[in-house]
PDB file of C-alpha atoms and ligand atoms in Angstrom:
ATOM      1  CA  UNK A   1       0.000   0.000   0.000  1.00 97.00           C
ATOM      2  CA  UNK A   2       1.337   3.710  -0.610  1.00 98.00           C
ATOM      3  CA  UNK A   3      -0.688   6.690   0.855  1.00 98.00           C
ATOM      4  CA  UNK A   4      -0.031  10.425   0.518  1.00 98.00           C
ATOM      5  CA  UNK A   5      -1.071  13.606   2.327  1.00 98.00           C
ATOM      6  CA  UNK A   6      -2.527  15.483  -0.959  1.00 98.00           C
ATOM      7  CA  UNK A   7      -4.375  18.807   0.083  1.00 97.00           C
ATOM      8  CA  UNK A   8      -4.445  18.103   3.688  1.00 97.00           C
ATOM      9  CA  UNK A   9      -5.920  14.498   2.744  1.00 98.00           C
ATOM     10  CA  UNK A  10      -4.514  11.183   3.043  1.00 98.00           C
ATOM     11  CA  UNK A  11      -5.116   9.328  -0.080  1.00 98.00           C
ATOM     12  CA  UNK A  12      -4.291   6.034  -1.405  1.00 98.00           C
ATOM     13  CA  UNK A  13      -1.808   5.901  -4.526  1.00 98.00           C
ATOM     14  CA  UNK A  14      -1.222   3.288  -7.113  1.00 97.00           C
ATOM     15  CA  UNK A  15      -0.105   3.572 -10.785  1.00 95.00           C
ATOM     16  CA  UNK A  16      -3.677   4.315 -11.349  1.00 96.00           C
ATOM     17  CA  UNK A  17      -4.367   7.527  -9.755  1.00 97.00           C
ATOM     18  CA  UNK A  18      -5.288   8.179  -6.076  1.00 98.00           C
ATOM     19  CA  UNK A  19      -8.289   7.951  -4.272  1.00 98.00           C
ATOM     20  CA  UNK A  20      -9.450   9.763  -1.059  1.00 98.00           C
ATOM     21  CA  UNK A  21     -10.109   6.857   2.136  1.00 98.00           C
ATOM     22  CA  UNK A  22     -12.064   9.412   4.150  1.00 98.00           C
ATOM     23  CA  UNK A  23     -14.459   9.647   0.985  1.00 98.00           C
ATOM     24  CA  UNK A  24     -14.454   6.028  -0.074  1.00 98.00           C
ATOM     25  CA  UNK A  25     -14.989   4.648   3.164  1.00 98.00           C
ATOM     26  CA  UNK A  26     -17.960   6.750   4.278  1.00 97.00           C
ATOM     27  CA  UNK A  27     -15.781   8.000   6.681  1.00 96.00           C
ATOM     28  CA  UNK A  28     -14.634   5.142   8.394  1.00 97.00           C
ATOM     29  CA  UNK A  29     -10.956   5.812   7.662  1.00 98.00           C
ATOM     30  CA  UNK A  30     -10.443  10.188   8.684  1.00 98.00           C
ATOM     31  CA  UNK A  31      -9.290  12.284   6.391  1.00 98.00           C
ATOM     32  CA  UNK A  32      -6.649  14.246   8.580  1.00 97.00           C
ATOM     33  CA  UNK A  33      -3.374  12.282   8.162  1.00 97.00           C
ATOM     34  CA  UNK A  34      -2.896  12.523  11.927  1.00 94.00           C
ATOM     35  CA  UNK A  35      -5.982  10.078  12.480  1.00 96.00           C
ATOM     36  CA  UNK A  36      -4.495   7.478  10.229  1.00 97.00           C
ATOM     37  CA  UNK A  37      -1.497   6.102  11.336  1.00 98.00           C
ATOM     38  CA  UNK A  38      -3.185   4.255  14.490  1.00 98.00           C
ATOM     39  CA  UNK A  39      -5.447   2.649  12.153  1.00 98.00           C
ATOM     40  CA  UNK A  40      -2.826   1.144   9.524  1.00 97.00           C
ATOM     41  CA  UNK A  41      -3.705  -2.526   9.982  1.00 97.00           C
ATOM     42  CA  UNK A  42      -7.216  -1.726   9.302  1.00 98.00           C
ATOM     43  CA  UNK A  43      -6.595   0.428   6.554  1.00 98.00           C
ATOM     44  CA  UNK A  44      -4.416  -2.392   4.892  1.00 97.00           C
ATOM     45  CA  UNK A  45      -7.024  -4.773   4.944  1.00 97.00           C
ATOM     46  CA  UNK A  46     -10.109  -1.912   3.440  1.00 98.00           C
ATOM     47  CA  UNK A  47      -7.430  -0.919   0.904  1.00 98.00           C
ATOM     48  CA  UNK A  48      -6.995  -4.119  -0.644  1.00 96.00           C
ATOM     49  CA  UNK A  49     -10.403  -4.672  -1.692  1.00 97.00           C
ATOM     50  CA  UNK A  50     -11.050  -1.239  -2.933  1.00 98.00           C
ATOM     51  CA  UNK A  51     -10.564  -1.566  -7.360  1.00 97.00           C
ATOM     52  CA  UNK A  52      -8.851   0.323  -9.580  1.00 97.00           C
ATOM     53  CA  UNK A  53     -11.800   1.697 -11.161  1.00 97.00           C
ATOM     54  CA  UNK A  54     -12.225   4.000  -7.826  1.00 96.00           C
ATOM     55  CA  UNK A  55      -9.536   5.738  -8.543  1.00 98.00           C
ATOM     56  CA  UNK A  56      -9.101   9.313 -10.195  1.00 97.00           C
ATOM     57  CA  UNK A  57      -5.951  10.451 -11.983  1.00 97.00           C
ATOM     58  CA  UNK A  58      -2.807  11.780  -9.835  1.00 95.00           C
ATOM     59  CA  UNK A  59      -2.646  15.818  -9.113  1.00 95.00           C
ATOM     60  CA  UNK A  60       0.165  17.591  -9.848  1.00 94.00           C
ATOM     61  CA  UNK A  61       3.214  16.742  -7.086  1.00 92.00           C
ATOM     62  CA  UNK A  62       2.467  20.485  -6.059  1.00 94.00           C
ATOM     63  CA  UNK A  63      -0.338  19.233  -3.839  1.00 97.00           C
ATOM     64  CA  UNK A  64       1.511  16.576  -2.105  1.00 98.00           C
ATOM     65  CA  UNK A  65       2.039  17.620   1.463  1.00 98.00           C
ATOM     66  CA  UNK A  66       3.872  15.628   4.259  1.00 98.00           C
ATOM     67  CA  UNK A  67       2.880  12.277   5.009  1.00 98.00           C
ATOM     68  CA  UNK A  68       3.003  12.420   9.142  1.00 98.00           C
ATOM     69  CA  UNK A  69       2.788  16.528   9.114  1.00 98.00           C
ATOM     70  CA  UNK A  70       2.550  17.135  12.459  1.00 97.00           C
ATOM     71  CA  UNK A  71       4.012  13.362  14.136  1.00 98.00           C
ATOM     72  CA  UNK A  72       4.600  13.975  18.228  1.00 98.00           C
ATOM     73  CA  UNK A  73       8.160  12.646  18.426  1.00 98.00           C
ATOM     74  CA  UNK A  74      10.827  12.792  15.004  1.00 98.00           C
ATOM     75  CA  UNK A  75      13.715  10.323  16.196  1.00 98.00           C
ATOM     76  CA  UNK A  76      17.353  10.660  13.874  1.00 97.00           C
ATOM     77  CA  UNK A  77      20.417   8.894  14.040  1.00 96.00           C
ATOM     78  CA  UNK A  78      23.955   9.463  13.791  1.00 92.00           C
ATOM     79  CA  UNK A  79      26.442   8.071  11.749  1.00 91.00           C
ATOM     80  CA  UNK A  80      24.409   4.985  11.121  1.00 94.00           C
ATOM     81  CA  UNK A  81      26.004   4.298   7.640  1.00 93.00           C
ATOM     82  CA  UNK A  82      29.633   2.556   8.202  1.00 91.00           C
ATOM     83  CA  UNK A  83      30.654   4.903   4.770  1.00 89.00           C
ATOM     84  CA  UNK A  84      29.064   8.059   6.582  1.00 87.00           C
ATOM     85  CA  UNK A  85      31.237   7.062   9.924  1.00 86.00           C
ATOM     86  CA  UNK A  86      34.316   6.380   7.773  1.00 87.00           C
ATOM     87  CA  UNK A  87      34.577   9.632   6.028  1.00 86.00           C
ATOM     88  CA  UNK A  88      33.632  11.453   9.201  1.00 85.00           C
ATOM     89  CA  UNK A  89      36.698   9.930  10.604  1.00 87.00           C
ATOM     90  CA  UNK A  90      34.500   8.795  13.865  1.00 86.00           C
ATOM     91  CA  UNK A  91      34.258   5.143  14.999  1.00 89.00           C
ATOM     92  CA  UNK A  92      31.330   2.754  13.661  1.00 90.00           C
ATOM     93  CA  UNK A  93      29.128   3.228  16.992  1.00 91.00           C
ATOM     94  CA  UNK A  94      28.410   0.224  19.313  1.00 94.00           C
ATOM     95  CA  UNK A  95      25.257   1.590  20.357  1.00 95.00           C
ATOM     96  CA  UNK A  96      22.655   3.665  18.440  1.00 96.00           C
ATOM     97  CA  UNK A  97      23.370   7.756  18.612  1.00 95.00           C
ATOM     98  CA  UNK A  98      20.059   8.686  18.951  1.00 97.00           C
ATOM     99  CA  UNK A  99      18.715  12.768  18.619  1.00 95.00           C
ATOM    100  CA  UNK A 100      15.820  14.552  17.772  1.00 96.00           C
ATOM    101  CA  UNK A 101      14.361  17.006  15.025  1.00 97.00           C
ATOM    102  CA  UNK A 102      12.048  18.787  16.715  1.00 98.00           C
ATOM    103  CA  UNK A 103       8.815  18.192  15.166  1.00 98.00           C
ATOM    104  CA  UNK A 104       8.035  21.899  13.905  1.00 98.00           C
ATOM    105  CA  UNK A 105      10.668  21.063  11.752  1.00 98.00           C
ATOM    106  CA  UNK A 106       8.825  18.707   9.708  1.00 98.00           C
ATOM    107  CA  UNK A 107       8.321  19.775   6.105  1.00 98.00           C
ATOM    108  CA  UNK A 108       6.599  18.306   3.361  1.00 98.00           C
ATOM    109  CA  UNK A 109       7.879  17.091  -0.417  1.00 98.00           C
ATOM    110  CA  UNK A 110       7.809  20.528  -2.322  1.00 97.00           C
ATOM    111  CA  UNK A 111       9.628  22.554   0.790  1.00 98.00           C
ATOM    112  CA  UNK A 112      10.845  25.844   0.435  1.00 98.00           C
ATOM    113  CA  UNK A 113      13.739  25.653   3.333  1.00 98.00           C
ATOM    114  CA  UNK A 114      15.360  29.090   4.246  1.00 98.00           C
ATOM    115  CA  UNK A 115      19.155  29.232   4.585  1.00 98.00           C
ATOM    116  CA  UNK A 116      20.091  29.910   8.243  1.00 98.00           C
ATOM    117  CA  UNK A 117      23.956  30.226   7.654  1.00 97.00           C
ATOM    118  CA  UNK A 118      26.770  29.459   5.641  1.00 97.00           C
ATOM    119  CA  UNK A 119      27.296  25.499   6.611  1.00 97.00           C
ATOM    120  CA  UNK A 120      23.573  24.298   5.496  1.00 98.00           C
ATOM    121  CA  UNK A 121      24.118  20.310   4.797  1.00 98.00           C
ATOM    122  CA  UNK A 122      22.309  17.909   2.974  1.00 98.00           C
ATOM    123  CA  UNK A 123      21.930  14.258   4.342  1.00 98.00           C
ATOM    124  CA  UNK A 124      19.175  12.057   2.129  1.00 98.00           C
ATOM    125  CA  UNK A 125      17.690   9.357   4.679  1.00 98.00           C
ATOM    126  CA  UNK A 126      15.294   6.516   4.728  1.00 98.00           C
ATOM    127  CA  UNK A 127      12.269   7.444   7.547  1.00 98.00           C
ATOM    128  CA  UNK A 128      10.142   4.914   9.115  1.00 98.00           C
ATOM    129  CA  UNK A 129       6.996   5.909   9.776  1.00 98.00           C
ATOM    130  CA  UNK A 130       5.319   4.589  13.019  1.00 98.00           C
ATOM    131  CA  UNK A 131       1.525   2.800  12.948  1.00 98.00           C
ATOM    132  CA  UNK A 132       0.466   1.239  16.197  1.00 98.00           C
ATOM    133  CA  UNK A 133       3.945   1.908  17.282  1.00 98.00           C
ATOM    134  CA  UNK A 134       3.759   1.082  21.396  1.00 98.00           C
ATOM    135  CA  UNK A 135       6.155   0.695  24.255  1.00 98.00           C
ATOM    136  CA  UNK A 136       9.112  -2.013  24.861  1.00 98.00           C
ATOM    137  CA  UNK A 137       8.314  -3.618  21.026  1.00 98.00           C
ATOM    138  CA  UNK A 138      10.921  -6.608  20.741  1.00 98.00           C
ATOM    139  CA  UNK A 139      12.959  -6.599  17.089  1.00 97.00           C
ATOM    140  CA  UNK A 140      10.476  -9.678  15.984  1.00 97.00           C
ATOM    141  CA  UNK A 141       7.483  -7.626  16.447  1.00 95.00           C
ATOM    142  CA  UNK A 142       9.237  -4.315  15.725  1.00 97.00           C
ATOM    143  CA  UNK A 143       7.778  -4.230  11.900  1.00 97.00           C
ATOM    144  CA  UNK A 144       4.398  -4.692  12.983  1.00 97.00           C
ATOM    145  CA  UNK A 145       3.739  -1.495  14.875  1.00 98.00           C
ATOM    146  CA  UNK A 146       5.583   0.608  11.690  1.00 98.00           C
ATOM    147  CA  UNK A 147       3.188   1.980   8.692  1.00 98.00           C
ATOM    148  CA  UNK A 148       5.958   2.171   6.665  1.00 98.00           C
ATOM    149  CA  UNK A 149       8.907   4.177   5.004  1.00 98.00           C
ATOM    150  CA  UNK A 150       9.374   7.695   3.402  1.00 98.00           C
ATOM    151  CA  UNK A 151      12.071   9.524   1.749  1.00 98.00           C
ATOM    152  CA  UNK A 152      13.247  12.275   4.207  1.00 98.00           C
ATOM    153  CA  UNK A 153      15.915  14.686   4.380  1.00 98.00           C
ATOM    154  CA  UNK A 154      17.853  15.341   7.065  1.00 98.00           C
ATOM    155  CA  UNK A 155      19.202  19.239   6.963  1.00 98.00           C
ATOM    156  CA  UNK A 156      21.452  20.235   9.128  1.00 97.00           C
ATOM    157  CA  UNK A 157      23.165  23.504  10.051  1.00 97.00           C
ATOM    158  CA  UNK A 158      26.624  22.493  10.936  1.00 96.00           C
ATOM    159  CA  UNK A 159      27.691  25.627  12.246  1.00 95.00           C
ATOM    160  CA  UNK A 160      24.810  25.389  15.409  1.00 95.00           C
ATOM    161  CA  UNK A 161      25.014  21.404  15.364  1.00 94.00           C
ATOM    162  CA  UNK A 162      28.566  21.208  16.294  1.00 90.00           C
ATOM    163  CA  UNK A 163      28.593  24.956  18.567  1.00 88.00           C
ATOM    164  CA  UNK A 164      30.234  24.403  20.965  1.00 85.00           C
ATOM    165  CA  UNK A 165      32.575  21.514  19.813  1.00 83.00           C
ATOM    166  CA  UNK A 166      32.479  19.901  23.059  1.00 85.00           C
ATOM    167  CA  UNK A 167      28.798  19.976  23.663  1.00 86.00           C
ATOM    168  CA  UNK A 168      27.160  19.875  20.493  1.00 87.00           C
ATOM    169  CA  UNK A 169      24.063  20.655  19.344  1.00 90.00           C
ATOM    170  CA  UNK A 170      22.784  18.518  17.270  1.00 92.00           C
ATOM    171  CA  UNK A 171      18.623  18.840  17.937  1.00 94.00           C
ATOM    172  CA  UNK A 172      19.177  22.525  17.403  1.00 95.00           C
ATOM    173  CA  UNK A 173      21.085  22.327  14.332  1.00 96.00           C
ATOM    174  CA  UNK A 174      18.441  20.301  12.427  1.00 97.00           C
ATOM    175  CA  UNK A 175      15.344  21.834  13.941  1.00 98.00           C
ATOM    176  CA  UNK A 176      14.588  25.292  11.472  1.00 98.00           C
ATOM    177  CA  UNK A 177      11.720  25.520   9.859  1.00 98.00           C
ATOM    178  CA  UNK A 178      11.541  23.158   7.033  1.00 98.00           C
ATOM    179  CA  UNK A 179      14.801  21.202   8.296  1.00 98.00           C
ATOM    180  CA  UNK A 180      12.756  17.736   7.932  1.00 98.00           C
ATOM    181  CA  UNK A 181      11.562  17.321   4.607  1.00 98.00           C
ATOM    182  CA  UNK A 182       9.585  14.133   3.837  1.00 98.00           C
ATOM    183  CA  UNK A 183       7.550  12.499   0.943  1.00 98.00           C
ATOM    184  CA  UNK A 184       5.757  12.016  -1.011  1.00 98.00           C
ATOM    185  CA  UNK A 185       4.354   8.803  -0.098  1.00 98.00           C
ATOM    186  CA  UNK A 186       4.081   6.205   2.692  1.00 98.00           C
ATOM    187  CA  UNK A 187       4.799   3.075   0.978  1.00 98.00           C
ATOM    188  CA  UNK A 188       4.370   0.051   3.513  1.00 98.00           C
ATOM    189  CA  UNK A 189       6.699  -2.787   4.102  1.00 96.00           C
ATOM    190  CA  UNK A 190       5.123  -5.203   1.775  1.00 95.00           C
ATOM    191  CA  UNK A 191       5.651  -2.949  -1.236  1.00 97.00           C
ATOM    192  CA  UNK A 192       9.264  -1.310  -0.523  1.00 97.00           C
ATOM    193  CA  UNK A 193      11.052  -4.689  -0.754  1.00 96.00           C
ATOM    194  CA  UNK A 194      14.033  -5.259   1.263  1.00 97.00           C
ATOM    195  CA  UNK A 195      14.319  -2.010   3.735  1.00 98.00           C
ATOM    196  CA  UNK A 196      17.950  -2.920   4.336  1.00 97.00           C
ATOM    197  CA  UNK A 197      18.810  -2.890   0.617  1.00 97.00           C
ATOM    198  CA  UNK A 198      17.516   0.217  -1.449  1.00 98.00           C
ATOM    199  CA  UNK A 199      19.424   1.814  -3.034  1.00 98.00           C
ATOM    200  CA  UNK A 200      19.254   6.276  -1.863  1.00 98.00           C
ATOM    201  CA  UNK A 201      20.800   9.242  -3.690  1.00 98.00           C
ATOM    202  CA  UNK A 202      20.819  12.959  -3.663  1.00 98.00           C
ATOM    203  CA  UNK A 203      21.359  16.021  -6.274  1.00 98.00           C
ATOM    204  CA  UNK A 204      22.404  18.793  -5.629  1.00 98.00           C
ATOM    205  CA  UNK A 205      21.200  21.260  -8.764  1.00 98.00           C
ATOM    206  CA  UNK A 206      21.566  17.859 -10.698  1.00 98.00           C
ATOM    207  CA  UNK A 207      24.886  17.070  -8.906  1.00 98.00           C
ATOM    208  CA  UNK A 208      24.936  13.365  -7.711  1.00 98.00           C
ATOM    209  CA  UNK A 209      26.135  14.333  -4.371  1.00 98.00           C
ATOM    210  CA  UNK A 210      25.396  10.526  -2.625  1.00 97.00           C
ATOM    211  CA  UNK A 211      24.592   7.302  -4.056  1.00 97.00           C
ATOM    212  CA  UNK A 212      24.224   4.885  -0.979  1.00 96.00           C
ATOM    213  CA  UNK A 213      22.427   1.657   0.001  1.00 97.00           C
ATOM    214  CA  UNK A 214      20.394   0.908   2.493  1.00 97.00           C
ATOM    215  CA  UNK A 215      22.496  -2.052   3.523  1.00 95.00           C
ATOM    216  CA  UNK A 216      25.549   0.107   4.686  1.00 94.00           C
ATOM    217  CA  UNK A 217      23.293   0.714   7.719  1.00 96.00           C
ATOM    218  CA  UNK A 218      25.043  -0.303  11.039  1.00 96.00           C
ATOM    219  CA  UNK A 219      21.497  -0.762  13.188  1.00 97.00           C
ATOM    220  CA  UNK A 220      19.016  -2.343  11.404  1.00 97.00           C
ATOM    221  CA  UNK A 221      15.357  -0.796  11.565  1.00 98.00           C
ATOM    222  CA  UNK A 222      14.001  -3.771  13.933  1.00 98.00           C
ATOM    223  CA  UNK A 223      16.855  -3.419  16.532  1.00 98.00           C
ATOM    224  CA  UNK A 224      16.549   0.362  16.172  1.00 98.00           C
ATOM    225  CA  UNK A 225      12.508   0.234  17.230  1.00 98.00           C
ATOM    226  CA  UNK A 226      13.221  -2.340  19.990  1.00 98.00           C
ATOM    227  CA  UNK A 227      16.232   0.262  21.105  1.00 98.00           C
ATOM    228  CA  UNK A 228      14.174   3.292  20.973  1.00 98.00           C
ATOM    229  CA  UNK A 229      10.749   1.630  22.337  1.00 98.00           C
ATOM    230  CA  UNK A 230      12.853   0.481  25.135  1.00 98.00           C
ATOM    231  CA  UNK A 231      12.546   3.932  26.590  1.00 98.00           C
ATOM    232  CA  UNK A 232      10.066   6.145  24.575  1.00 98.00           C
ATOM    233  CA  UNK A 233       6.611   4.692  23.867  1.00 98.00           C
ATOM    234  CA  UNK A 234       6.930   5.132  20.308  1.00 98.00           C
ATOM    235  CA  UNK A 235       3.629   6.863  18.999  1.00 98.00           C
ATOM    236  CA  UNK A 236       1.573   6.533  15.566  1.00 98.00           C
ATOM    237  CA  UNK A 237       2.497   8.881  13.205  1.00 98.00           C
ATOM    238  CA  UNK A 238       6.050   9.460  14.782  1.00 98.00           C
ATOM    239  CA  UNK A 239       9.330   9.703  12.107  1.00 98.00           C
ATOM    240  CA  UNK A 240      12.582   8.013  12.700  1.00 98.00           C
ATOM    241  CA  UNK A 241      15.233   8.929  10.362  1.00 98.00           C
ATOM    242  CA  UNK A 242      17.940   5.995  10.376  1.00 97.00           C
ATOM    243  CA  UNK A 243      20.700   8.026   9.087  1.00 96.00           C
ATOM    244  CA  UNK A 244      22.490   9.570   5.835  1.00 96.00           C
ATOM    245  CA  UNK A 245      25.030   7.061   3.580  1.00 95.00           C
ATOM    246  CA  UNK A 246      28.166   9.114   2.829  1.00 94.00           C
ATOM    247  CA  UNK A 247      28.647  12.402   0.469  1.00 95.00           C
ATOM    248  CA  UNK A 248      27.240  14.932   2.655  1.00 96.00           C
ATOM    249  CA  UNK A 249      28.646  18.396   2.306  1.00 97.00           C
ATOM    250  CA  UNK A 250      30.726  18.977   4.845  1.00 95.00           C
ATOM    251  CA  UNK A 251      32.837  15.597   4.403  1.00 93.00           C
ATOM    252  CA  UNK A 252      33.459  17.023   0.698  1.00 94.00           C
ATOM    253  CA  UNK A 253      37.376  18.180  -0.089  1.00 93.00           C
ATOM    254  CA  UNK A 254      36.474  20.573   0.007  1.00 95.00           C
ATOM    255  CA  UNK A 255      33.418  21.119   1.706  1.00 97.00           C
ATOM    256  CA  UNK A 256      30.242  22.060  -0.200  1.00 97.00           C
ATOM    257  CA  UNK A 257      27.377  23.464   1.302  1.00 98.00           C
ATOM    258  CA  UNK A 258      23.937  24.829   0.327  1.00 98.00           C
ATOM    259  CA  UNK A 259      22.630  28.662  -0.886  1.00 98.00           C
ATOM    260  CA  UNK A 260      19.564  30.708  -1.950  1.00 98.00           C
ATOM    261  CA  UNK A 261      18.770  29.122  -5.107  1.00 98.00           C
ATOM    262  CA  UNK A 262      19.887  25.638  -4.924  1.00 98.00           C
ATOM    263  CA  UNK A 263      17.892  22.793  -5.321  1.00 98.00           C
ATOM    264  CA  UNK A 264      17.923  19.168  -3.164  1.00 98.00           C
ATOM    265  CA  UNK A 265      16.545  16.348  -4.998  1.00 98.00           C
ATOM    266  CA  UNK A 266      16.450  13.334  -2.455  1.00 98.00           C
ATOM    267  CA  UNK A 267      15.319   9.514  -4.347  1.00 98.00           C
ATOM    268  CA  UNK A 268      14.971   6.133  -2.375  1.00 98.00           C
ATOM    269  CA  UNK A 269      14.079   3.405  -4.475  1.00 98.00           C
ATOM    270  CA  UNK A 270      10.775   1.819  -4.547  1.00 98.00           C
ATOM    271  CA  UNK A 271       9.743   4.737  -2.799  1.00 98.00           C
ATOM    272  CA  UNK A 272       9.824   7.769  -4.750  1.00 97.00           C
ATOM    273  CA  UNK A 273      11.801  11.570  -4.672  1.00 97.00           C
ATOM    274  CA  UNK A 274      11.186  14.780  -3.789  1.00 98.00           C
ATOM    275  CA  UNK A 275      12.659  18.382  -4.603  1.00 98.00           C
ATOM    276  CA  UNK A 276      13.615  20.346  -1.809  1.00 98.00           C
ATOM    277  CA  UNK A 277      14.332  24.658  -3.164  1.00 98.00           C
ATOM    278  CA  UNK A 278      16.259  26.462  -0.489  1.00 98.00           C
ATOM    279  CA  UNK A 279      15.459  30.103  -0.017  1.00 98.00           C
ATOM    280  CA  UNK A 280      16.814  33.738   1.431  1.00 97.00           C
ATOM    281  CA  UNK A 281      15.553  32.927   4.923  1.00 92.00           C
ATOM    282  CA  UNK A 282      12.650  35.206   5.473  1.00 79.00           C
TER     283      UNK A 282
HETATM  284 ZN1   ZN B 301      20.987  12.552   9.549  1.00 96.35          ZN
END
């Protein structure tokens, strides 16, 4: 199944066109993507039955908003690609390094991001997004409290993320407005494939900047969930970003980061891309 927040509506998408589940359930199934997460096992079973002939052709990608726009908790994680960790020059970590974006952050698949400073970095990254989600899930039963997976980006403001060096600030430095973009679908695990083996890239202005896999990660997505559920009751709707492969800016020689004008396109296979434009900040 893939869904989409189009006009403030969570749809279902196939090659077909879309169709709107508040509408074609009688309102069984809400409208308001924050309704619809808690629901997903449900909604898997309506939207299998429902035919192709339902359907009505695609909107432009203009109206695509963000799948979980408003999610109560958006987990990331550090250097969880052994590439990423490699040309940071830090260790492969033994246990998860686990921040937040805070979730005013979160953006949707056509985001207009404003440039906070000079050292604004890219970092393309697989999301999970949460269902039933719960409290103390074990890895075996971690996939069935997620919905499923979006493309995100993680953008990060190095100068505030690593100010001061010994403390840094990493919550901060990928919180602005519009730092977490994500879309344009919700594509659950059934249809992605393999989650630990798709492939993920990012352009810069048409630039291939990174051209990962999925199977460089270091934690895999069960053990993450069991990790994080292990202390936060994971909630439906929340994000998790599991980290960037390598090629982000600031590990460039030499470094590259992003201005006024430049566009971020961010693709995860099976999934889809979006185009992030960064902006004078307002
Ligand atoms: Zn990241």
């Amino acid at each position: 199944m893939r869904i989409a927040n189009i006009a403030g509506r969570i749809h279902l998408v196939r090659e077909v066109g879309v169709l709107d589940i508040a509408k074609a359930s009688d309102g069984r199934f809400p409208a308001d993507p924050a309704g619809i997460y808690a629901l997903w096992p449900a909604l898997s079973e309506w939207a299998a039955d429902q035919p192709d002939q339902a359907f009505s052709p695609a909107p432009d990608v203009a109206e695509f908003e963000a799948p979980s726009p408003q999610p109560r908790q958006v987990f990331t994680l550090g250097t969880n690609y052994r590439r990423h960790a490699v040309e940071l020059g830090w260790p492969i970590p033994e246990v998860p390094m686990v921040f937040t974006k805070f979730p005013t952050s979160v953006a949707g698949p056509n985001a207009r991001v404003g440039i906070t400073g000079p050292r604004v970095d890219w970092e393309v990254e697989l999301v999970v997004v949460i269902g039933t989600g719960g409290h103390r899930l074990s890895a075996e039963d971690a996939w069935s409290a997620v919905a499923g997976f979006t493309v995100g980006q993680d953008v990060s403001d190095r100068d505030v993320q690593r100010r001061p060096e010994s403390n840094p600030q990493f919550g901060l430095g990928k919180s602005f407005p519009g730092f977490s973009p994500t879309g344009p679908v919700v594509v659950s695990l059934d249809e992605v494939g393999d989650p630990h083996d798709l492939g993920m890239r990012c352009w810069v202005n048409g630039e291939l900047m990174q051209d990962g896999r999925s199977d460089d990660l270091v934690f895999s997505i069960p053990f993450l969930i069991e990790y994080l559920s292990g202390v936060v009751t994971l909630c439906p709707g929340d994000l998790i970003f599991t980290g960037t492969p390598s090629g982000v800016g600031s590990s460039r020689r030499p470094p590259r980061f992003l201005s006024p004008g430049d566009e971020v396109r961010s693709w995860i296979e099976n999934i889809g891309e979006m185009t992030t434009r960064f902006v004078e900040r307002p």
